[in-house]
Tab-separated table of N, CA, C and O in Angstrom:
chain	number	residue	atom	x	y	z
A	1	MET	N	24.998	63.413	-76.362
A	1	MET	CA	23.982	63.722	-75.256
A	1	MET	C	23.869	65.253	-75.049
A	1	MET	O	24.731	65.903	-74.911
A	2	LEU	N	22.650	65.575	-75.016
A	2	LEU	CA	22.268	67.025	-75.039
A	2	LEU	C	22.371	67.429	-73.426
A	2	LEU	O	22.083	66.650	-72.492
A	3	VAL	N	22.806	68.859	-73.318
A	3	VAL	CA	22.921	69.371	-72.033
A	3	VAL	C	22.142	70.702	-72.132
A	3	VAL	O	22.364	71.303	-72.870
A	4	ALA	N	21.338	70.612	-71.064
A	4	ALA	CA	20.649	71.915	-70.878
A	4	ALA	C	21.233	73.139	-70.222
A	4	ALA	O	22.376	72.875	-69.741
A	5	ALA	N	20.644	74.227	-69.975
A	5	ALA	CA	21.317	75.378	-69.471
A	5	ALA	C	21.921	75.230	-68.047
A	5	ALA	O	22.873	75.865	-67.652
A	6	SER	N	21.304	74.119	-67.517
A	6	SER	CA	21.725	73.992	-65.884
A	6	SER	C	22.894	73.121	-65.854
A	6	SER	O	23.655	72.911	-64.905
A	7	GLY	N	23.304	72.481	-67.053
A	7	GLY	CA	24.478	71.644	-67.154
A	7	GLY	C	24.332	70.105	-66.862
A	7	GLY	O	24.771	69.262	-67.011
A	8	PHE	N	22.709	69.839	-66.760
A	8	PHE	CA	22.387	68.552	-66.605
A	8	PHE	C	21.772	68.037	-67.775
A	8	PHE	O	21.460	68.896	-68.754
A	9	ALA	N	21.446	66.895	-68.053
A	9	ALA	CA	20.912	66.368	-69.024
A	9	ALA	C	19.256	66.995	-69.034
A	9	ALA	O	18.763	67.228	-68.130
A	10	PRO	N	18.807	67.125	-70.184
A	10	PRO	CA	17.474	67.881	-70.338
A	10	PRO	C	16.305	66.931	-69.587
A	10	PRO	O	15.361	67.511	-69.098
A	11	GLU	N	16.424	65.733	-69.580
A	11	GLU	CA	15.391	64.950	-68.969
A	11	GLU	C	15.292	65.330	-67.495
A	11	GLU	O	14.120	65.412	-66.964
A	12	TYR	N	16.334	65.488	-66.808
A	12	TYR	CA	16.267	65.939	-65.296
A	12	TYR	C	15.604	67.291	-64.913
A	12	TYR	O	14.865	67.486	-64.363
A	13	ASP	N	15.666	68.387	-66.014
A	13	ASP	CA	14.933	69.442	-65.947
A	13	ASP	C	13.569	69.505	-66.320
A	13	ASP	O	12.741	69.883	-65.562
A	14	LEU	N	13.039	68.451	-67.005
A	14	LEU	CA	11.870	68.191	-67.499
A	14	LEU	C	11.180	67.582	-66.453
A	14	LEU	O	10.119	67.782	-65.980
A	15	ILE	N	11.883	66.534	-65.522
A	15	ILE	CA	11.384	65.732	-64.391
A	15	ILE	C	11.090	66.929	-63.455
A	15	ILE	O	10.082	66.708	-62.726
A	16	THR	N	11.967	67.894	-63.126
A	16	THR	CA	11.762	68.876	-62.131
A	16	THR	C	10.446	69.564	-62.554
A	16	THR	O	9.713	69.853	-61.638
A	17	PHE	N	10.383	70.053	-63.831
A	17	PHE	CA	9.123	70.782	-64.201
A	17	PHE	C	7.781	69.905	-63.961
A	17	PHE	O	6.890	70.242	-63.318
A	18	PHE	N	7.963	68.688	-64.241
A	18	PHE	CA	6.749	67.766	-63.993
A	18	PHE	C	6.543	67.500	-62.585
A	18	PHE	O	5.407	67.262	-62.150
A	19	SER	N	7.576	67.515	-61.688
A	19	SER	CA	7.432	67.354	-60.323
A	19	SER	C	6.612	68.496	-59.765
A	19	SER	O	5.744	68.343	-58.806
A	20	LEU	N	7.096	69.853	-60.239
A	20	LEU	CA	6.208	70.815	-59.756
A	20	LEU	C	4.778	71.067	-60.298
A	20	LEU	O	4.003	71.371	-59.506
A	21	GLU	N	4.666	70.491	-61.415
A	21	GLU	CA	3.129	70.366	-61.742
A	21	GLU	C	2.428	69.402	-61.206
A	21	GLU	O	1.267	69.613	-60.955
A	22	THR	N	2.878	68.338	-60.589
A	22	THR	CA	2.300	67.360	-59.872
A	22	THR	C	2.208	67.735	-58.534
A	22	THR	O	0.969	67.364	-58.086
A	23	MET	N	2.989	68.441	-57.915
A	23	MET	CA	3.014	69.307	-56.556
A	23	MET	C	1.691	70.108	-56.800
A	23	MET	O	0.944	70.169	-55.789
A	24	ILE	N	1.506	70.966	-57.661
A	24	ILE	CA	0.459	71.918	-57.785
A	24	ILE	C	-0.910	71.211	-57.971
A	24	ILE	O	-1.895	71.433	-57.510
A	25	TYR	N	-0.848	69.915	-58.719
A	25	TYR	CA	-2.087	69.261	-58.849
A	25	TYR	C	-2.561	68.848	-57.317
A	25	TYR	O	-3.645	68.796	-57.039
A	26	CYS	N	-1.477	68.172	-56.909
A	26	CYS	CA	-1.917	67.795	-55.410
A	26	CYS	C	-2.404	68.770	-54.399
A	26	CYS	O	-3.304	68.319	-53.687
A	27	ILE	N	-1.677	69.961	-54.390
A	27	ILE	CA	-2.400	71.044	-53.682
A	27	ILE	C	-3.714	71.219	-53.967
A	27	ILE	O	-4.742	71.467	-53.088
A	28	PHE	N	-4.271	71.252	-55.061
A	28	PHE	CA	-5.602	71.483	-55.594
A	28	PHE	C	-6.480	70.166	-55.083
A	28	PHE	O	-7.530	70.391	-54.578
A	29	HIS	N	-5.887	69.018	-55.253
A	29	HIS	CA	-6.775	67.872	-54.756
A	29	HIS	C	-7.007	68.054	-53.250
A	29	HIS	O	-7.908	67.607	-52.734
A	30	ILE	N	-5.823	68.231	-52.667
A	30	ILE	CA	-5.991	68.301	-51.155
A	30	ILE	C	-6.633	69.306	-50.681
A	30	ILE	O	-7.600	69.132	-49.754
A	31	GLY	N	-6.518	70.428	-51.446
A	31	GLY	CA	-7.750	71.597	-51.007
A	31	GLY	C	-9.161	71.116	-51.234
A	31	GLY	O	-9.958	71.680	-50.591
A	32	SER	N	-9.409	70.209	-52.065
A	32	SER	CA	-10.712	69.863	-52.349
A	32	SER	C	-11.409	69.071	-51.123
A	32	SER	O	-12.547	68.931	-51.036
A	33	PHE	N	-10.480	68.421	-50.316
A	33	PHE	CA	-10.833	67.747	-48.984
A	33	PHE	C	-10.796	68.989	-47.928
A	33	PHE	O	-11.539	68.808	-46.811
A	34	ILE	N	-9.840	69.905	-47.822
A	34	ILE	CA	-9.819	70.857	-46.875
A	34	ILE	C	-11.093	71.792	-46.649
A	34	ILE	O	-11.351	72.000	-45.636
A	35	LEU	N	-11.402	72.359	-47.911
A	35	LEU	CA	-12.283	73.324	-47.856
A	35	LEU	C	-13.657	72.925	-47.361
A	35	LEU	O	-14.357	73.422	-46.646
A	36	PRO	N	-14.138	71.710	-47.816
A	36	PRO	CA	-15.507	71.235	-47.204
A	36	PRO	C	-15.201	71.033	-45.661
A	36	PRO	O	-16.355	71.261	-44.963
A	37	ALA	N	-14.122	70.648	-45.312
A	37	ALA	CA	-13.959	70.411	-43.705
A	37	ALA	C	-14.099	71.756	-43.189
A	37	ALA	O	-14.735	71.789	-42.014
A	38	GLU	N	-13.369	72.809	-43.600
A	38	GLU	CA	-13.615	74.072	-43.069
A	38	GLU	C	-15.056	74.499	-43.065
A	38	GLU	O	-15.286	75.084	-42.073
A	39	LEU	N	-15.800	74.078	-43.877
A	39	LEU	CA	-17.233	74.651	-44.097
A	39	LEU	C	-17.785	73.873	-42.858
A	39	LEU	O	-19.004	74.331	-42.340
A	40	PHE	N	-17.609	72.579	-42.793
A	40	PHE	CA	-18.295	71.810	-41.686
A	40	PHE	C	-17.833	72.548	-40.261
A	40	PHE	O	-18.915	72.424	-39.538
A	41	TYR	N	-16.734	72.987	-40.022
A	41	TYR	CA	-16.435	73.581	-38.790
A	41	TYR	C	-17.246	74.684	-38.521
A	41	TYR	O	-17.581	74.954	-37.439
A	42	LYS	N	-17.263	75.504	-39.670
A	42	LYS	CA	-18.175	76.809	-39.522
A	42	LYS	C	-19.624	76.533	-39.323
A	42	LYS	O	-20.137	77.153	-38.389
A	43	GLU	N	-20.060	75.479	-39.918
A	43	GLU	CA	-21.409	75.138	-39.708
A	43	GLU	C	-21.893	74.458	-38.334
A	43	GLU	O	-22.889	74.804	-37.590
A	44	VAL	N	-21.027	73.904	-37.668
A	44	VAL	CA	-21.078	73.421	-36.227
A	44	VAL	C	-21.100	74.535	-35.338
A	44	VAL	O	-21.868	74.666	-34.501
A	45	ALA	N	-20.252	75.541	-35.548
A	45	ALA	CA	-20.275	76.721	-34.814
A	45	ALA	C	-21.646	77.515	-34.898
A	45	ALA	O	-22.041	77.935	-33.921
A	46	ALA	N	-22.058	77.621	-36.160
A	46	ALA	CA	-23.296	78.196	-36.369
A	46	ALA	C	-24.479	77.373	-35.649
A	46	ALA	O	-25.428	78.138	-35.132
A	47	LEU	N	-24.415	76.122	-35.702
A	47	LEU	CA	-25.360	75.366	-35.048
A	47	LEU	C	-25.495	75.575	-33.750
A	47	LEU	O	-26.533	75.792	-33.080
A	48	LYS	N	-24.422	75.792	-32.985
A	48	LYS	CA	-24.325	76.039	-31.608
A	48	LYS	C	-24.904	77.427	-31.221
A	48	LYS	O	-25.857	77.311	-30.406
A	49	LYS	N	-24.650	78.511	-31.999
A	49	LYS	CA	-25.455	79.675	-31.790
A	49	LYS	C	-26.890	79.541	-32.086
A	49	LYS	O	-27.614	80.314	-31.102
A	50	ILE	N	-27.212	78.768	-33.036
A	50	ILE	CA	-28.643	78.789	-33.338
A	50	ILE	C	-29.421	78.056	-32.256
A	50	ILE	O	-30.431	78.341	-31.842
A	51	LEU	N	-28.642	76.963	-31.754
A	51	LEU	CA	-29.520	76.135	-30.589
A	51	LEU	C	-29.539	76.910	-29.561
A	51	LEU	O	-30.617	76.856	-28.740
A	52	PHE	N	-28.532	77.776	-28.994
A	52	PHE	CA	-28.793	78.656	-27.856
A	52	PHE	C	-29.920	79.701	-27.905
A	52	PHE	O	-30.664	79.825	-27.006
A	53	LYS	N	-29.960	80.164	-29.138
A	53	LYS	CA	-31.102	81.116	-29.504
A	53	LYS	C	-32.639	80.497	-29.286
A	53	LYS	O	-33.518	80.950	-28.744
A	54	ILE	N	-32.511	79.107	-29.713
A	54	ILE	CA	-33.897	78.509	-29.757
A	54	ILE	C	-34.230	78.197	-28.561
A	54	ILE	O	-35.380	78.313	-28.018
A	55	ILE	N	-33.290	77.823	-27.417
A	55	ILE	CA	-33.500	77.560	-26.259
A	55	ILE	C	-34.182	78.674	-25.399
A	55	ILE	O	-35.174	78.504	-24.602
A	56	ASN	N	-33.814	79.783	-25.720
A	56	ASN	CA	-34.307	81.005	-24.944
A	56	ASN	C	-35.767	81.421	-25.306
A	56	ASN	O	-36.402	81.949	-24.812
A	57	ARG	N	-36.115	80.869	-26.529
A	57	ARG	CA	-37.327	81.266	-27.277
A	57	ARG	C	-38.592	80.140	-27.218
A	57	ARG	O	-39.458	80.468	-27.481
A	58	CYS	N	-38.036	79.032	-26.773
A	58	CYS	CA	-38.966	77.988	-26.608
A	58	CYS	C	-39.901	77.848	-25.301
A	58	CYS	O	-39.259	78.010	-24.386
A	59	ASN	N	-40.971	77.686	-25.673
A	59	ASN	CA	-42.117	77.438	-24.523
A	59	ASN	C	-42.424	76.035	-24.218
A	59	ASN	O	-42.780	76.021	-22.914
A	60	ASN	N	-42.270	75.349	-24.965
A	60	ASN	CA	-42.596	73.965	-24.719
A	60	ASN	C	-41.414	73.262	-23.731
A	60	ASN	O	-40.132	73.299	-24.206
A	61	ASN	N	-41.572	72.756	-22.594
A	61	ASN	CA	-40.528	72.403	-21.587
A	61	ASN	C	-39.833	70.973	-22.255
A	61	ASN	O	-38.613	70.953	-21.962
A	62	HIS	N	-40.523	70.070	-22.715
A	62	HIS	CA	-40.162	68.899	-23.393
A	62	HIS	C	-39.032	69.160	-24.515
A	62	HIS	O	-37.899	68.715	-24.512
A	63	VAL	N	-39.504	70.023	-25.411
A	63	VAL	CA	-38.675	70.509	-26.482
A	63	VAL	C	-37.364	71.100	-26.025
A	63	VAL	O	-36.319	70.899	-26.383
A	64	ARG	N	-37.600	71.980	-25.109
A	64	ARG	CA	-36.525	72.761	-24.449
A	64	ARG	C	-35.566	71.945	-23.757
A	64	ARG	O	-34.498	72.099	-23.863
A	65	GLU	N	-35.928	70.881	-23.141
A	65	GLU	CA	-35.122	69.930	-22.542
A	65	GLU	C	-34.279	69.021	-23.472
A	65	GLU	O	-33.154	68.824	-23.215
A	66	GLU	N	-34.869	68.545	-24.559
A	66	GLU	CA	-34.396	67.907	-25.727
A	66	GLU	C	-33.419	68.851	-26.319
A	66	GLU	O	-32.071	68.454	-26.528
A	67	ILE	N	-33.643	70.189	-26.595
A	67	ILE	CA	-32.688	71.022	-27.381
A	67	ILE	C	-31.509	71.374	-26.348
A	67	ILE	O	-30.318	71.255	-26.921
A	68	ASN	N	-31.892	71.295	-24.989
A	68	ASN	CA	-30.606	71.543	-24.024
A	68	ASN	C	-29.636	70.380	-23.815
A	68	ASN	O	-28.543	70.710	-23.945
A	69	LEU	N	-30.410	69.132	-24.121
A	69	LEU	CA	-29.306	67.935	-24.219
A	69	LEU	C	-28.394	68.021	-25.239
A	69	LEU	O	-27.295	67.827	-25.378
A	70	LEU	N	-29.304	68.355	-26.522
A	70	LEU	CA	-28.405	68.443	-27.655
A	70	LEU	C	-27.157	69.307	-27.735
A	70	LEU	O	-26.258	69.316	-28.125
A	71	THR	N	-27.771	70.522	-27.211
A	71	THR	CA	-26.780	71.730	-27.078
A	71	THR	C	-25.405	71.358	-26.370
A	71	THR	O	-24.285	71.734	-26.423
A	72	LEU	N	-25.824	70.503	-24.960
A	72	LEU	CA	-24.803	70.322	-24.141
A	72	LEU	C	-23.811	69.344	-24.752
A	72	LEU	O	-22.623	69.273	-24.799
A	73	LEU	N	-24.454	68.297	-25.697
A	73	LEU	CA	-23.716	67.409	-26.402
A	73	LEU	C	-22.877	68.031	-27.492
A	73	LEU	O	-21.503	67.745	-27.355
A	74	ILE	N	-23.224	69.094	-28.219
A	74	ILE	CA	-22.504	69.787	-29.141
A	74	ILE	C	-21.403	70.496	-28.617
A	74	ILE	O	-20.263	70.431	-29.189
A	75	SER	N	-21.708	71.285	-27.487
A	75	SER	CA	-20.972	72.169	-26.861
A	75	SER	C	-19.483	71.566	-26.315
A	75	SER	O	-18.479	72.226	-26.124
A	76	HIS	N	-19.575	70.247	-25.801
A	76	HIS	CA	-18.721	69.584	-24.976
A	76	HIS	C	-17.936	68.654	-26.003
A	76	HIS	O	-16.935	68.021	-25.523
A	77	GLU	N	-18.158	68.611	-27.249
A	77	GLU	CA	-17.532	67.682	-28.189
A	77	GLU	C	-16.728	68.501	-29.185
A	77	GLU	O	-17.077	69.554	-29.653
A	78	ASP	N	-15.470	68.170	-29.386
A	78	ASP	CA	-14.569	68.563	-30.454
A	78	ASP	C	-14.712	67.839	-31.624
A	78	ASP	O	-14.405	66.747	-31.782
A	79	TYR	N	-15.449	68.565	-32.580
A	79	TYR	CA	-15.676	67.919	-33.974
A	79	TYR	C	-14.381	68.111	-34.831
A	79	TYR	O	-14.270	69.370	-35.161
A	80	GLU	N	-13.690	67.026	-35.212
A	80	GLU	CA	-12.574	67.266	-35.983
A	80	GLU	C	-12.730	66.137	-36.973
A	80	GLU	O	-13.164	65.075	-36.806
A	81	ILE	N	-12.266	66.567	-38.146
A	81	ILE	CA	-12.157	65.590	-39.179
A	81	ILE	C	-10.485	65.163	-39.242
A	81	ILE	O	-9.771	66.194	-39.784
A	82	THR	N	-10.312	64.075	-39.109
A	82	THR	CA	-8.838	63.539	-39.168
A	82	THR	C	-8.590	62.517	-40.313
A	82	THR	O	-9.788	61.885	-40.795
A	83	THR	N	-7.174	62.262	-40.416
A	83	THR	CA	-7.059	61.178	-41.446
A	83	THR	C	-6.589	60.099	-40.640
A	83	THR	O	-5.400	59.839	-40.135
A	84	ALA	N	-7.488	59.344	-40.225
A	84	ALA	CA	-7.114	58.052	-39.537
A	84	ALA	C	-6.510	58.477	-38.146
A	84	ALA	O	-5.663	57.692	-37.532
A	85	GLY	N	-6.781	59.508	-37.557
A	85	GLY	CA	-6.249	60.060	-36.399
A	85	GLY	C	-4.733	60.592	-36.437
A	85	GLY	O	-4.155	61.071	-35.477
A	86	PHE	N	-4.159	60.708	-37.606
A	86	PHE	CA	-2.963	61.155	-37.654
A	86	PHE	C	-2.800	62.680	-37.688
A	86	PHE	O	-1.866	62.989	-36.780
A	87	PHE	N	-3.616	63.391	-38.289
A	87	PHE	CA	-3.527	64.854	-38.293
A	87	PHE	C	-4.993	65.247	-38.543
A	87	PHE	O	-5.726	64.562	-39.231
A	88	VAL	N	-5.254	66.545	-38.167
A	88	VAL	CA	-6.538	67.207	-38.316
A	88	VAL	C	-6.595	67.942	-39.747
A	88	VAL	O	-5.721	68.507	-39.998
A	89	ILE	N	-7.615	67.545	-40.420
A	89	ILE	CA	-7.849	68.291	-41.766
A	89	ILE	C	-8.486	69.697	-41.557
A	89	ILE	O	-9.678	69.805	-40.961
A	90	GLU	N	-7.559	70.632	-41.557
A	90	GLU	CA	-8.048	72.155	-41.550
A	90	GLU	C	-7.329	72.873	-42.594
A	90	GLU	O	-6.313	72.601	-42.999
A	91	LEU	N	-7.549	74.110	-42.474
A	91	LEU	CA	-6.943	75.149	-43.266
A	91	LEU	C	-5.403	75.382	-43.261
A	91	LEU	O	-4.727	75.461	-43.932
A	92	LYS	N	-5.043	75.068	-41.804
A	92	LYS	CA	-3.551	75.332	-41.394
A	92	LYS	C	-2.889	74.160	-42.175
A	92	LYS	O	-1.691	74.379	-42.573
A	93	LEU	N	-3.537	73.146	-42.383
A	93	LEU	CA	-2.739	71.982	-43.234
A	93	LEU	C	-2.290	72.430	-44.603
A	93	LEU	O	-1.267	72.180	-45.055
A	94	LEU	N	-3.392	72.950	-45.182
A	94	LEU	CA	-2.987	73.613	-46.705
A	94	LEU	C	-1.929	74.582	-46.662
A	94	LEU	O	-0.865	74.451	-47.314
A	95	PHE	N	-1.999	75.480	-45.776
A	95	PHE	CA	-1.020	76.401	-45.653
A	95	PHE	C	0.427	75.775	-45.251
A	95	PHE	O	1.514	76.210	-45.812
A	96	SER	N	0.462	74.805	-44.445
A	96	SER	CA	1.703	74.051	-44.025
A	96	SER	C	2.334	73.430	-45.447
A	96	SER	O	3.491	73.253	-45.436
A	97	ILE	N	1.460	72.793	-45.963
A	97	ILE	CA	1.892	72.106	-47.136
A	97	ILE	C	2.575	72.962	-48.323
A	97	ILE	O	3.526	72.901	-48.961
A	98	LEU	N	1.833	73.983	-48.379
A	98	LEU	CA	2.199	75.183	-49.323
A	98	LEU	C	3.680	75.755	-49.039
A	98	LEU	O	4.501	75.965	-49.658
A	99	ALA	N	3.642	75.876	-47.705
A	99	ALA	CA	4.970	76.457	-47.233
A	99	ALA	C	6.096	75.565	-47.282
A	99	ALA	O	7.126	75.851	-47.737
A	100	ALA	N	5.996	74.208	-47.050
A	100	ALA	CA	6.935	73.174	-47.309
A	100	ALA	C	7.390	73.188	-48.840
A	100	ALA	O	8.377	73.006	-49.197
A	101	ILE	N	6.119	73.083	-49.685
A	101	ILE	CA	6.611	73.007	-51.084
A	101	ILE	C	7.249	74.330	-51.496
A	101	ILE	O	8.257	74.147	-52.488
A	102	THR	N	6.925	75.454	-51.064
A	102	THR	CA	7.771	76.540	-51.499
A	102	THR	C	9.205	76.471	-51.014
A	102	THR	O	9.998	76.991	-51.806
A	103	MET	N	9.465	76.156	-49.885
A	103	MET	CA	10.790	76.247	-49.253
A	103	MET	C	11.334	75.163	-49.970
A	103	MET	O	12.677	75.464	-50.479
A	104	TYR	N	10.983	73.860	-50.292
A	104	TYR	CA	11.924	72.800	-50.979
A	104	TYR	C	12.110	73.233	-52.462
A	104	TYR	O	13.216	72.998	-53.164
A	105	THR	N	11.118	73.990	-53.024
A	105	THR	CA	11.393	74.461	-54.512
A	105	THR	C	12.391	75.610	-54.337
A	105	THR	O	13.241	75.481	-55.240
A	106	ILE	N	12.415	76.472	-53.613
A	106	ILE	CA	13.383	77.409	-53.652
A	106	ILE	C	14.773	76.649	-53.279
A	106	ILE	O	15.878	77.225	-53.857
A	107	VAL	N	14.983	75.884	-52.315
A	107	VAL	CA	16.208	74.955	-52.225
A	107	VAL	C	16.598	74.441	-53.549
A	107	VAL	O	17.863	74.587	-53.890
A	108	LEU	N	15.674	73.648	-54.327
A	108	LEU	CA	15.986	72.962	-55.584
A	108	LEU	C	16.561	74.082	-56.672
A	108	LEU	O	17.313	73.839	-57.233
A	109	MET	N	15.963	75.154	-56.548
A	109	MET	CA	16.110	76.443	-57.459
A	109	MET	C	17.780	76.840	-57.041
A	109	MET	O	18.270	77.374	-58.181
A	110	GLN	N	18.041	76.969	-55.856
A	110	GLN	CA	19.340	77.298	-55.631
A	110	GLN	C	20.464	76.495	-56.139
A	110	GLN	O	21.424	76.956	-56.520
A	111	PHE	N	20.098	75.246	-56.168
A	111	PHE	CA	20.998	74.266	-56.673
A	111	PHE	C	21.191	74.335	-58.265
A	111	PHE	O	22.211	73.941	-58.999
A	112	ASN	N	20.197	74.931	-58.942
A	112	ASN	CA	20.166	75.047	-60.477
A	112	ASN	C	19.566	76.524	-60.758
A	112	ASN	O	18.538	76.678	-61.348
A	113	PRO	N	20.287	77.712	-60.458
A	113	PRO	CA	20.054	78.952	-60.674
A	113	PRO	C	19.730	79.524	-62.047
A	113	PRO	O	18.901	80.345	-62.399
A	114	ASP	N	20.383	78.820	-63.060
A	114	ASP	CA	20.366	79.389	-64.275
A	114	ASP	C	19.312	78.751	-65.288
A	114	ASP	O	19.243	79.101	-66.530
A	115	ALA	N	18.743	77.750	-64.640
A	115	ALA	CA	17.799	76.902	-65.650
A	115	ALA	C	16.364	77.466	-65.526
A	115	ALA	O	15.893	77.715	-64.450
A	116	ASP	N	15.841	77.847	-66.608
A	116	ASP	CA	14.405	78.385	-66.764
A	116	ASP	C	13.720	77.276	-67.518
A	116	ASP	O	13.448	77.178	-68.669
A	117	VAL	N	13.267	76.221	-66.534
A	117	VAL	CA	12.766	74.911	-67.097
A	117	VAL	C	11.448	75.098	-67.923
A	117	VAL	O	11.168	74.665	-68.988
A	118	PHE	N	10.603	76.209	-67.378
A	118	PHE	CA	9.313	76.341	-67.882
A	118	PHE	C	9.665	76.981	-69.347
A	118	PHE	O	8.782	76.555	-70.196
A	119	HIS	N	10.471	77.966	-69.402
A	119	HIS	CA	10.590	78.598	-70.765
A	119	HIS	C	11.028	77.673	-71.659
A	119	HIS	O	10.800	77.561	-72.860
A	120	GLU	N	12.069	76.742	-71.325
A	120	GLU	CA	12.699	75.794	-72.150
A	120	GLU	C	11.749	74.860	-72.676
A	120	GLU	O	11.789	74.300	-73.861
A	121	TYR	N	10.944	74.413	-71.724
A	121	TYR	CA	9.866	73.279	-72.094
A	121	TYR	C	8.923	73.909	-72.994
A	121	TYR	O	8.652	73.285	-73.867
A	122	MET	N	8.538	75.067	-72.855
A	122	MET	CA	7.323	75.703	-73.706
A	122	MET	C	8.051	76.121	-75.157
A	122	MET	O	7.178	76.064	-76.040
A	123	HIS	N	9.280	76.397	-75.260
A	123	HIS	CA	9.755	76.525	-76.497
A	123	HIS	C	10.363	75.354	-77.278
A	123	HIS	O	10.986	75.419	-78.108
A	124	GLY	N	10.189	74.237	-76.457
A	124	GLY	CA	10.740	72.924	-77.301
A	124	GLY	C	12.146	72.591	-77.088
A	124	GLY	O	12.714	71.808	-77.879
A	125	HIS	N	12.979	73.289	-76.288
A	125	HIS	CA	14.294	73.137	-76.327
A	125	HIS	C	14.741	71.941	-75.543
A	125	HIS	O	15.687	71.187	-75.632
A	126	LEU	N	13.737	71.474	-74.763
A	126	LEU	CA	14.086	69.979	-73.969
A	126	LEU	C	13.653	68.931	-74.509
A	126	LEU	O	14.060	67.957	-74.182
A	127	ILE	N	13.036	69.033	-75.569
A	127	ILE	CA	12.321	67.813	-76.263
A	127	ILE	C	13.149	67.440	-77.517
A	127	ILE	O	13.803	68.151	-77.982
């Protein structure tokens, strides 16, 4: 049985490397949902500002009244994109996930400080 620099079987180091690769892929995949949500929040804020400007410039009372109702509706609602009500999808979520992954990766690396999994994988020592 082959033993890697970490003292474990090479398969375990390879699994650790692929787990990191999978986590990085998941971060990019989650980011593809978070960034459009952030753009949506910015657009809602911009729409509120535009509607307030239009109200001040509008001369038609009927149109002004309709825009005023829309402005009241938008300004008193919190528009959030959630995952079935569990948590809000926003940029803070991505940073929280990155922080958790970094923390647990550092903890795992402390259990295995001598293993350079990426270097060994790229040079074929684990295969």
